[in-house]
mmCIF file of C-alpha atoms in Angstrom:
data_model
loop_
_atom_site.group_PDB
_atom_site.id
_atom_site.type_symbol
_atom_site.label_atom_id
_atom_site.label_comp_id
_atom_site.label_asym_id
_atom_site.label_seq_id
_atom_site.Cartn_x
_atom_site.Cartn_y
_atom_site.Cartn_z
ATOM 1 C CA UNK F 206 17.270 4.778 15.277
ATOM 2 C CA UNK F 207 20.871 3.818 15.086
ATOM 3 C CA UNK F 208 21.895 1.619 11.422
ATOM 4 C CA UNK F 209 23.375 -1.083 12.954
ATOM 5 C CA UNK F 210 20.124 -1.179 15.739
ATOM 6 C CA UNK F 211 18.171 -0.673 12.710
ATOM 7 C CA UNK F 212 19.708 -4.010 10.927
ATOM 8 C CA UNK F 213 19.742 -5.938 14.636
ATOM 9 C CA UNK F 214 15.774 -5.242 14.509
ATOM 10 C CA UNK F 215 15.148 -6.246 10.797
ATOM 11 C CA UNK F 216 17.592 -9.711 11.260
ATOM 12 C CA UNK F 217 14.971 -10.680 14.706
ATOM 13 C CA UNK F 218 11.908 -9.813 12.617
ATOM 14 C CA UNK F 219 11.876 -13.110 9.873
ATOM 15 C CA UNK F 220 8.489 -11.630 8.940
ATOM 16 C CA UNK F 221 9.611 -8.651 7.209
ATOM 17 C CA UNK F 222 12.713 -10.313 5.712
ATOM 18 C CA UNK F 223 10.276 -12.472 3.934
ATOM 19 C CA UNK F 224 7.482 -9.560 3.185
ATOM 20 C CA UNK F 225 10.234 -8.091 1.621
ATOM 21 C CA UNK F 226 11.582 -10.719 -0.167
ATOM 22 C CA UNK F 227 8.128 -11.811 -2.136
ATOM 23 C CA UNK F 228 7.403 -8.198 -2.772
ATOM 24 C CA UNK F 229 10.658 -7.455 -4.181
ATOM 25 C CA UNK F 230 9.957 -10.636 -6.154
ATOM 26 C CA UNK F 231 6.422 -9.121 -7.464
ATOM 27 C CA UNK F 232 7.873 -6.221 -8.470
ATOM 28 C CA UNK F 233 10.873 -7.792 -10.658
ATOM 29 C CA UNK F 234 8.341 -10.231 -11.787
ATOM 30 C CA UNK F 235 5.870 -7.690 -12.972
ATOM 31 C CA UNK F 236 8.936 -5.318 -14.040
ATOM 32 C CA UNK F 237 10.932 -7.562 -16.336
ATOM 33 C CA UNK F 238 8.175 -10.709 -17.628
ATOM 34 C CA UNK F 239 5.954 -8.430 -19.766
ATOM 35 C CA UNK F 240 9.092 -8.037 -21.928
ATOM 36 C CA UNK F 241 9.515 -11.286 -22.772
ATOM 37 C CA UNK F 242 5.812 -13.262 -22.415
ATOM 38 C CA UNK F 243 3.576 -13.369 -25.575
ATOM 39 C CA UNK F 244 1.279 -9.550 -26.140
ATOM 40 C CA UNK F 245 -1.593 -9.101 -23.706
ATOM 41 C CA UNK F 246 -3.758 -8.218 -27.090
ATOM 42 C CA UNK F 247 -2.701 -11.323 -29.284
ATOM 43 C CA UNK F 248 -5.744 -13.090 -29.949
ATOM 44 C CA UNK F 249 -5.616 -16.622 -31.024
ATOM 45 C CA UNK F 250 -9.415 -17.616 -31.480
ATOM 46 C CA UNK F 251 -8.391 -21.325 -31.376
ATOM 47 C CA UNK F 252 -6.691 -21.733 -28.553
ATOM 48 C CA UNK F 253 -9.421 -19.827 -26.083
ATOM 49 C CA UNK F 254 -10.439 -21.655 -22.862
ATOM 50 C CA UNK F 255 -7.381 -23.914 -22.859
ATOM 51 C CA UNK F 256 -6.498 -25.225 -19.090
ATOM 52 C CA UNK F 257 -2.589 -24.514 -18.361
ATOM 53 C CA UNK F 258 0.045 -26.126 -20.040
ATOM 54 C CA UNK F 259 3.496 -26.004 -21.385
ATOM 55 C CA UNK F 260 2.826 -23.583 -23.805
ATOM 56 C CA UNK F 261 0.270 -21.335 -21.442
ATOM 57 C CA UNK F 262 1.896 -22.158 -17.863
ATOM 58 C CA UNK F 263 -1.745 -20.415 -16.523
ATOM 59 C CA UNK F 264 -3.851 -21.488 -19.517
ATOM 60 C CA UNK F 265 -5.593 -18.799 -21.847
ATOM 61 C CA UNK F 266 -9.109 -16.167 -21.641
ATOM 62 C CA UNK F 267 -12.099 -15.990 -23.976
ATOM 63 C CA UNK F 268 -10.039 -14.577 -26.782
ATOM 64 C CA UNK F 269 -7.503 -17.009 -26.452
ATOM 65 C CA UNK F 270 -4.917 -14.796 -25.054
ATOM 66 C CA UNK F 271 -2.189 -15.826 -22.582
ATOM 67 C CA UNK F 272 -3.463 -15.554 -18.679
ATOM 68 C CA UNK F 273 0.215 -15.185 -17.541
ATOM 69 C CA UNK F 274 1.072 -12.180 -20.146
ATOM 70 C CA UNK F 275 -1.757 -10.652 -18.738
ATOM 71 C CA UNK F 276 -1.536 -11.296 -15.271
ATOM 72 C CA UNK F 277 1.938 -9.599 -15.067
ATOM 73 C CA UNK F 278 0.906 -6.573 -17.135
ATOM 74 C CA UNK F 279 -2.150 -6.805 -14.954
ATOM 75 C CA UNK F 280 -0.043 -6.836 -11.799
ATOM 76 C CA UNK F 281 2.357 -3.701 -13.591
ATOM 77 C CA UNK F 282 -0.747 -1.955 -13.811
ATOM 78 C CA UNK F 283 -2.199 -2.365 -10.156
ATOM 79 C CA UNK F 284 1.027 -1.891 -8.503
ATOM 80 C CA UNK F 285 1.694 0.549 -10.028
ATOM 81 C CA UNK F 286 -1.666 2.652 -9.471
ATOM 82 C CA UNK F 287 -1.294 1.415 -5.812
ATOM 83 C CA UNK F 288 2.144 2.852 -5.703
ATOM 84 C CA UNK F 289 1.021 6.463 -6.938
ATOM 85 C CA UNK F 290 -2.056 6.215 -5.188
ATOM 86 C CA UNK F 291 0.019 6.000 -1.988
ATOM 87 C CA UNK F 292 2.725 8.421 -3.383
ATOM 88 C CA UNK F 293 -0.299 11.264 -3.200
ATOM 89 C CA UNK F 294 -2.099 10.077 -0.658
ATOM 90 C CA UNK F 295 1.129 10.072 1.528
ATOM 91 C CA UNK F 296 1.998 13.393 0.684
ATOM 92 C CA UNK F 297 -0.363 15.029 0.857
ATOM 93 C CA UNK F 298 -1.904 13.500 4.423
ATOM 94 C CA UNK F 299 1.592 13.810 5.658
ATOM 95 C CA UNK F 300 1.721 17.350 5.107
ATOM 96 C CA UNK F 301 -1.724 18.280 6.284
ATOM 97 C CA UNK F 302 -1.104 16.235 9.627
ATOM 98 C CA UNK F 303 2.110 17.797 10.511
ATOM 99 C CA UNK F 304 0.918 21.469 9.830
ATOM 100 C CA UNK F 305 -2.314 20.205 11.838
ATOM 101 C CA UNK F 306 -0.577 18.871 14.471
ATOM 102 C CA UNK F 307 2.273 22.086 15.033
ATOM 103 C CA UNK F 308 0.176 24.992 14.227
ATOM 104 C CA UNK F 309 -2.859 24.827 16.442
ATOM 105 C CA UNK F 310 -4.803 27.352 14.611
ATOM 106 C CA UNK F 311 -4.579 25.242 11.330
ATOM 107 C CA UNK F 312 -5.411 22.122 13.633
ATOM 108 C CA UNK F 313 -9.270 23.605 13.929
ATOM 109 C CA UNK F 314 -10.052 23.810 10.076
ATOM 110 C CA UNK F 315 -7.958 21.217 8.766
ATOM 111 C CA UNK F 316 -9.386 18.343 11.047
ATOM 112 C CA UNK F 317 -12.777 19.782 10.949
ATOM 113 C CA UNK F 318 -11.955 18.752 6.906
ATOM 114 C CA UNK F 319 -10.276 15.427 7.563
ATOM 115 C CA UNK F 320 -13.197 14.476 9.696
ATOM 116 C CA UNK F 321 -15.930 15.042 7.028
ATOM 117 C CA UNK F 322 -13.889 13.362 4.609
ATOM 118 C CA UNK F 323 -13.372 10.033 6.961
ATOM 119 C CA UNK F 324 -17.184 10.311 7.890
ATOM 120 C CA UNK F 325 -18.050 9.889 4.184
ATOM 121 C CA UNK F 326 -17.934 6.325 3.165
ATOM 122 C CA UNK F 327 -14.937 5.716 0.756
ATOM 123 C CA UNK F 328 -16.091 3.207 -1.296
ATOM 124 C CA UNK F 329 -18.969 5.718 -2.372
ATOM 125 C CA UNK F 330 -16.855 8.203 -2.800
ATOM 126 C CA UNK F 331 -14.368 6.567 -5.530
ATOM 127 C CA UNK F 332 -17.588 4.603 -6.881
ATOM 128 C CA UNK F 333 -19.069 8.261 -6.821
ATOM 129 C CA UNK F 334 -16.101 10.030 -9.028
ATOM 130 C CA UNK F 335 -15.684 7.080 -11.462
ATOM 131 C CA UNK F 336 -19.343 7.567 -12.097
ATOM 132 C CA UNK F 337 -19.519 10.888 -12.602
ATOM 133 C CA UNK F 338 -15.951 11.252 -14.680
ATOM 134 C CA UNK F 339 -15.715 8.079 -16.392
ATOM 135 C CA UNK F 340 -13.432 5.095 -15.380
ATOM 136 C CA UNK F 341 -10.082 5.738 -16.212
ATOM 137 C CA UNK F 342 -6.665 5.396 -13.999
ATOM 138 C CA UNK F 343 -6.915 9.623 -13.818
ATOM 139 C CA UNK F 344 -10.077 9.256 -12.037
ATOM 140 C CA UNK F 345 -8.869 6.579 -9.875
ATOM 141 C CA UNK F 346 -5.994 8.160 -8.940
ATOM 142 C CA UNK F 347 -8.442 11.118 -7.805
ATOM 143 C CA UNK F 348 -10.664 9.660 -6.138
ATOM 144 C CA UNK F 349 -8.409 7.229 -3.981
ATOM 145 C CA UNK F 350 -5.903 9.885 -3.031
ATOM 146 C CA UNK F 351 -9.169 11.701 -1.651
ATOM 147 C CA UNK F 352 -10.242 8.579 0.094
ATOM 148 C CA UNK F 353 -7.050 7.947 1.606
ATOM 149 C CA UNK F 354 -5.617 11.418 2.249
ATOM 150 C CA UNK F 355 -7.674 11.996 5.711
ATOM 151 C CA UNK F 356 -6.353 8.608 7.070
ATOM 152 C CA UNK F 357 -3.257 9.407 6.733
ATOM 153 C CA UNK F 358 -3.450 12.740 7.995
ATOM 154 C CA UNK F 359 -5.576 11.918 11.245
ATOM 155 C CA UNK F 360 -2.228 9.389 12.363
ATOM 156 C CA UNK F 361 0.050 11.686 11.469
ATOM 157 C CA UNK F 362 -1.355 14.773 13.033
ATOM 158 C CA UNK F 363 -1.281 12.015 16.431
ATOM 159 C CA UNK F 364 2.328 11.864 15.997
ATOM 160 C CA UNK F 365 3.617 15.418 15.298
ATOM 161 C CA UNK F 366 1.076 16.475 18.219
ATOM 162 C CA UNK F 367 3.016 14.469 20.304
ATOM 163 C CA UNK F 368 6.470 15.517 18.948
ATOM 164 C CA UNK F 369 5.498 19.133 19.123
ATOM 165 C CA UNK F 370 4.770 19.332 22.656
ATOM 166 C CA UNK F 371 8.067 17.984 23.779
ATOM 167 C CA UNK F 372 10.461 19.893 26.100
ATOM 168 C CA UNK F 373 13.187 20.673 23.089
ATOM 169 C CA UNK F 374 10.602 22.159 20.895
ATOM 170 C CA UNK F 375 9.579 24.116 23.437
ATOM 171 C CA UNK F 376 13.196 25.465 23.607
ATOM 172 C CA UNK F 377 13.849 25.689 19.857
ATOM 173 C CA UNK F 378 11.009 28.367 19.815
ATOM 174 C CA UNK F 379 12.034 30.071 22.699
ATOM 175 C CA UNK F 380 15.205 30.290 21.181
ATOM 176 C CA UNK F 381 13.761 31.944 18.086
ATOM 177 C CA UNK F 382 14.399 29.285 15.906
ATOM 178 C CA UNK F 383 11.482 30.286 12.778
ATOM 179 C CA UNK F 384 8.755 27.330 12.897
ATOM 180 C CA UNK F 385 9.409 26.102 9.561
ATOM 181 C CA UNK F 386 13.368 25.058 10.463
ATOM 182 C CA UNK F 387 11.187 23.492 13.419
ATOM 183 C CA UNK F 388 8.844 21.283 11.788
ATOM 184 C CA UNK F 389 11.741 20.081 9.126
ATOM 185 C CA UNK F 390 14.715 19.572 11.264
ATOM 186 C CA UNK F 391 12.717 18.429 14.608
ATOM 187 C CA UNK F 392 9.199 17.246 13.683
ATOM 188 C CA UNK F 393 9.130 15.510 10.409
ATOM 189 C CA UNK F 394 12.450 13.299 11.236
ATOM 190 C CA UNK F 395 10.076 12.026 14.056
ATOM 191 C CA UNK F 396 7.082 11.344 12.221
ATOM 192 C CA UNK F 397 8.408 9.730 8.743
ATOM 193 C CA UNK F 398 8.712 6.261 10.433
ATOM 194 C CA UNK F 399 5.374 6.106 11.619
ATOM 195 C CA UNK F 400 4.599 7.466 7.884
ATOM 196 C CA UNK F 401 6.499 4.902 6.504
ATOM 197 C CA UNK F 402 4.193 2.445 8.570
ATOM 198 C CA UNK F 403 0.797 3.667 7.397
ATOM 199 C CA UNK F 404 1.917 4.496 3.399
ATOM 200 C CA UNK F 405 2.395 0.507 3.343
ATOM 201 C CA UNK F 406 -0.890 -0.377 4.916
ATOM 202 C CA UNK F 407 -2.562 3.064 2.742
ATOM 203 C CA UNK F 408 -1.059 0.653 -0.566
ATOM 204 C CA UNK F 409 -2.562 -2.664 0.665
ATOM 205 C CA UNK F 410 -6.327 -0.887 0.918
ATOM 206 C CA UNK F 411 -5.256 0.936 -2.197
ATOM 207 C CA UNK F 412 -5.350 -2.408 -4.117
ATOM 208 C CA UNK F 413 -8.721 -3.797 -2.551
ATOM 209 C CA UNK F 414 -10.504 -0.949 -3.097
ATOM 210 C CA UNK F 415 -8.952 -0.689 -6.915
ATOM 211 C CA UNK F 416 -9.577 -4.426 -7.023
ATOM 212 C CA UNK F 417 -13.384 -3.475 -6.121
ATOM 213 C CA UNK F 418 -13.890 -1.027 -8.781
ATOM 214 C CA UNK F 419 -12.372 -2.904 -11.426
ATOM 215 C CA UNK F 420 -14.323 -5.701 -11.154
ATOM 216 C CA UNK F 421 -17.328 -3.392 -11.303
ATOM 217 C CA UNK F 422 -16.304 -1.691 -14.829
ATOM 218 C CA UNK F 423 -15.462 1.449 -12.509
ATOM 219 C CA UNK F 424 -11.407 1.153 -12.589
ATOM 220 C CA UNK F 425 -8.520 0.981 -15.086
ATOM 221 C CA UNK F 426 -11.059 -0.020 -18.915
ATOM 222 C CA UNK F 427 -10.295 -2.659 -21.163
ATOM 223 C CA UNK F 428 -8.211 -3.721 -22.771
ATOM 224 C CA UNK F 429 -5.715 -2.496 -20.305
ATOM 225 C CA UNK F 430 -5.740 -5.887 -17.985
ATOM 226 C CA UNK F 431 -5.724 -5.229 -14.346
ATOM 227 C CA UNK F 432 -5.996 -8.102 -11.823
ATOM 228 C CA UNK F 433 -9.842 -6.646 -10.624
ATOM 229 C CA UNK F 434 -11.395 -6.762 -14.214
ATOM 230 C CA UNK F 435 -9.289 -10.060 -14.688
ATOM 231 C CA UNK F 436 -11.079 -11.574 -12.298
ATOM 232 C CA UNK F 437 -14.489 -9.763 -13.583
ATOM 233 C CA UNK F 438 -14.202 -11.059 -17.055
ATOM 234 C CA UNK F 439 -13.413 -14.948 -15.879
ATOM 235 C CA UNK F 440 -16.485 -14.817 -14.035
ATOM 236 C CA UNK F 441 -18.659 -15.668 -16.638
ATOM 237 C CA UNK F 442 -16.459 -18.497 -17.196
ATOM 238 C CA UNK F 443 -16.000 -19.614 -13.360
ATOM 239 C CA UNK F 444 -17.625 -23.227 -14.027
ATOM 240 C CA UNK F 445 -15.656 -24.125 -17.102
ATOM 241 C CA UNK F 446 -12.299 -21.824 -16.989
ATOM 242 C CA UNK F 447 -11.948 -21.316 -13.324
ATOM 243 C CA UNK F 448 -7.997 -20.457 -13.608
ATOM 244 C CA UNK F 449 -9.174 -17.014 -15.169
ATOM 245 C CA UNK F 450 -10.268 -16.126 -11.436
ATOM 246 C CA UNK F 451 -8.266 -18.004 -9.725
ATOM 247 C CA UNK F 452 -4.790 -16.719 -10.627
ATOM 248 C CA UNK F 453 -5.187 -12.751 -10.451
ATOM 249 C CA UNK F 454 -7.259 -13.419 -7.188
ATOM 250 C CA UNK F 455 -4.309 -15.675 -5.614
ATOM 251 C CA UNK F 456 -1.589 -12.586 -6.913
ATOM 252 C CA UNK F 457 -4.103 -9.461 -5.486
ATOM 253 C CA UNK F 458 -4.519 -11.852 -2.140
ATOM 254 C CA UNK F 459 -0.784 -12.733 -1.747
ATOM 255 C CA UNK F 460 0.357 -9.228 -2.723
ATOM 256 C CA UNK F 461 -2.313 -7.343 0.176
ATOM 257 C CA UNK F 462 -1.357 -10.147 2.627
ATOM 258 C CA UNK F 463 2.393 -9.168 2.671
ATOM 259 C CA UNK F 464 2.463 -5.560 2.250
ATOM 260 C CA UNK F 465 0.234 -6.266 5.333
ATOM 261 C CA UNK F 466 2.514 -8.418 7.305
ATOM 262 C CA UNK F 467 5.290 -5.799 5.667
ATOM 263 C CA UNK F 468 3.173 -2.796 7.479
ATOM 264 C CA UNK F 469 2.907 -4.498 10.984
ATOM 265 C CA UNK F 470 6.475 -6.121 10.936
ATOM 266 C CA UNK F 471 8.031 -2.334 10.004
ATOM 267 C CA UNK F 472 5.709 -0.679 12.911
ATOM 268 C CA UNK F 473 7.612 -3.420 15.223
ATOM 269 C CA UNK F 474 10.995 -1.816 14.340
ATOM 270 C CA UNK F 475 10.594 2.227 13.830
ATOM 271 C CA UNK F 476 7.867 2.232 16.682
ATOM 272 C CA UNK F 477 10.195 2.639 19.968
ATOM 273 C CA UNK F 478 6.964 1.248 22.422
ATOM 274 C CA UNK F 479 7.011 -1.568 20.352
ATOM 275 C CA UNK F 480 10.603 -2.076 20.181
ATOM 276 C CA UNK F 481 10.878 -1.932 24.094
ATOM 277 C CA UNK F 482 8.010 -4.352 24.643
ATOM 278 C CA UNK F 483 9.823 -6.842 21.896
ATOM 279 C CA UNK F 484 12.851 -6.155 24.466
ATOM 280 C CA UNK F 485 11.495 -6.630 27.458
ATOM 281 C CA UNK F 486 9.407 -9.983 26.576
ATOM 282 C CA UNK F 487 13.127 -11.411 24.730
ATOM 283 C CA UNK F 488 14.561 -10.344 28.781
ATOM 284 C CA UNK F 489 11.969 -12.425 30.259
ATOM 285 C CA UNK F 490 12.355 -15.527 28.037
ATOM 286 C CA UNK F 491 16.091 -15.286 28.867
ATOM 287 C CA UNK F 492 15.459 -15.053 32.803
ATOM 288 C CA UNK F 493 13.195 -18.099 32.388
ATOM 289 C CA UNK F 494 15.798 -20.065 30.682
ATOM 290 C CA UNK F 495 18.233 -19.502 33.199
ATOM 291 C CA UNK F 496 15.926 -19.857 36.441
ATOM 292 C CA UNK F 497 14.757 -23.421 34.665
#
């Protein structure tokens, strides 16, 4: 896709402008705040439980420490598990689906593997390894870049099937052109779009599902605040302190809901089908403008 097509398709999409506006936002946020907010591990016995205020803009915890310090050390934390979570994940699935999808005798084994790891529920799985090898960010990392690796693989072994049986590969290796200068110069441009596409959508289930375990004692421990075992230690204190749950649950379900809406609104401008139905529906509003 051409620049100035791609910057025509991102102006006529105001849903990823603004995706990528309050992530980029998030990010700063979480970035630049911790440096200047009060210690996540100041405790100030007397002012625990206080409601929000001038002083604490999202009130304080149990140990009187500052929900807002925490939340954005929280949020550095998640995002920044999701994003290596996704880094791994997304390499690793992207290079088992295009050698799956190219080589056909790889295709047999490697998707016989994917498919065993997809049957087993994932959730179990990370709940399984955080068990076994205590709950640390190490584990996590582990155990969701296992989770996630076979989904991305599976749609990414879809793609470079695709790619691979079109006429100019065909001629590329009749041409003696070695399969490696193949799958780099031909296949992968083709397929890192679509990759693009599912690494966002891998990084919004990445935070759920490290959300999940955190708030079960199976994620990043204490003291290290995370938005999941935010929310797990204000639920003792839900009827008297209910900002402790509130505010890391409104951040983890505004940052999943646009790097949602960021995943669907990118698939409607690398995915040419897409594009062309976009295309063709703007053609018909036009023709029913100027027939009425």
């Amino acid at each position: 896709m051409r620049p100035h097509k791609l910057v025509t398709s991102v102006r006529r999409n105001p849903a990823l402008t603004t995706a990528v506006v309050v992530l980029t936002a998030m990010v700063v946020a979480v970035a630049l705040l911790p440096l200047v907010l009060p210690s996540t591990r100041a405790i100030h016995p007397e002012s625990r439980l206080m409601p929000p205020s001038w002083a604490h803009p999202l009130g304080t915890d149990s140990y009187g420490r500052d929900v807002l310090s925490r939340l954005v050390t929280g949020g550095r934390s998640s995002l920044g598990l999701a994003a290596l979570i996704t880094l791994c994940a997304g390499t690793l699935g992207l290079l088992v689906g295009m050698v799956s999808g190219f080589f056909r005798t790889a295709d047999a084994v490697l998707m016989r593997l994917v498919d065993a790891g997809m049957a087993f529920p994932g959730i179990v799985l990370a709940m399984s390894l955080a068990v076994a090898l205590g709950p640390s960010m190490s584990t996590e990392l582990l155990a969701l870049t296992i989770v996630f690796t076979p989904f991305v693989a599976r749609v990414i072994r879809s793609r470079a099937l695709s790619v691979s049986g079109r006429a100019y590969i065909d001629a590329a290796r009749a041409a003696g052109v070695p399969s490696w200068k193949i799958l780099l110069r031909h296949v992968c441009p083709n397929v890192l779009p679509l990759a693009v596409v599912q690494l966002v959508i891998v990084s919004a289930m990445s935070m759920l599902v490290d959300g999940a375990l955190s708030f079960l004692g199976l994620g990043i421990a204490p003291p290290t605040p995370t938005w999941g075992n935010m929310i797990s230690d204000g639920r003792d204190y839900l009827t008297v302190a209910p900002w402790l749950v509130i505010f890391p649950g409104v951040a983890l379900l505004v940052c999943v809901f646009f790097l949602n809406l960021l995943g669907s609104s990118l698939r409607a401008v690398v995915d040419p089908r897409t594009r062309s139905l976009n295309a063709l529906q703007r053609l018909r509003a036009r023709s029913s403008l100027a027939s009425g």
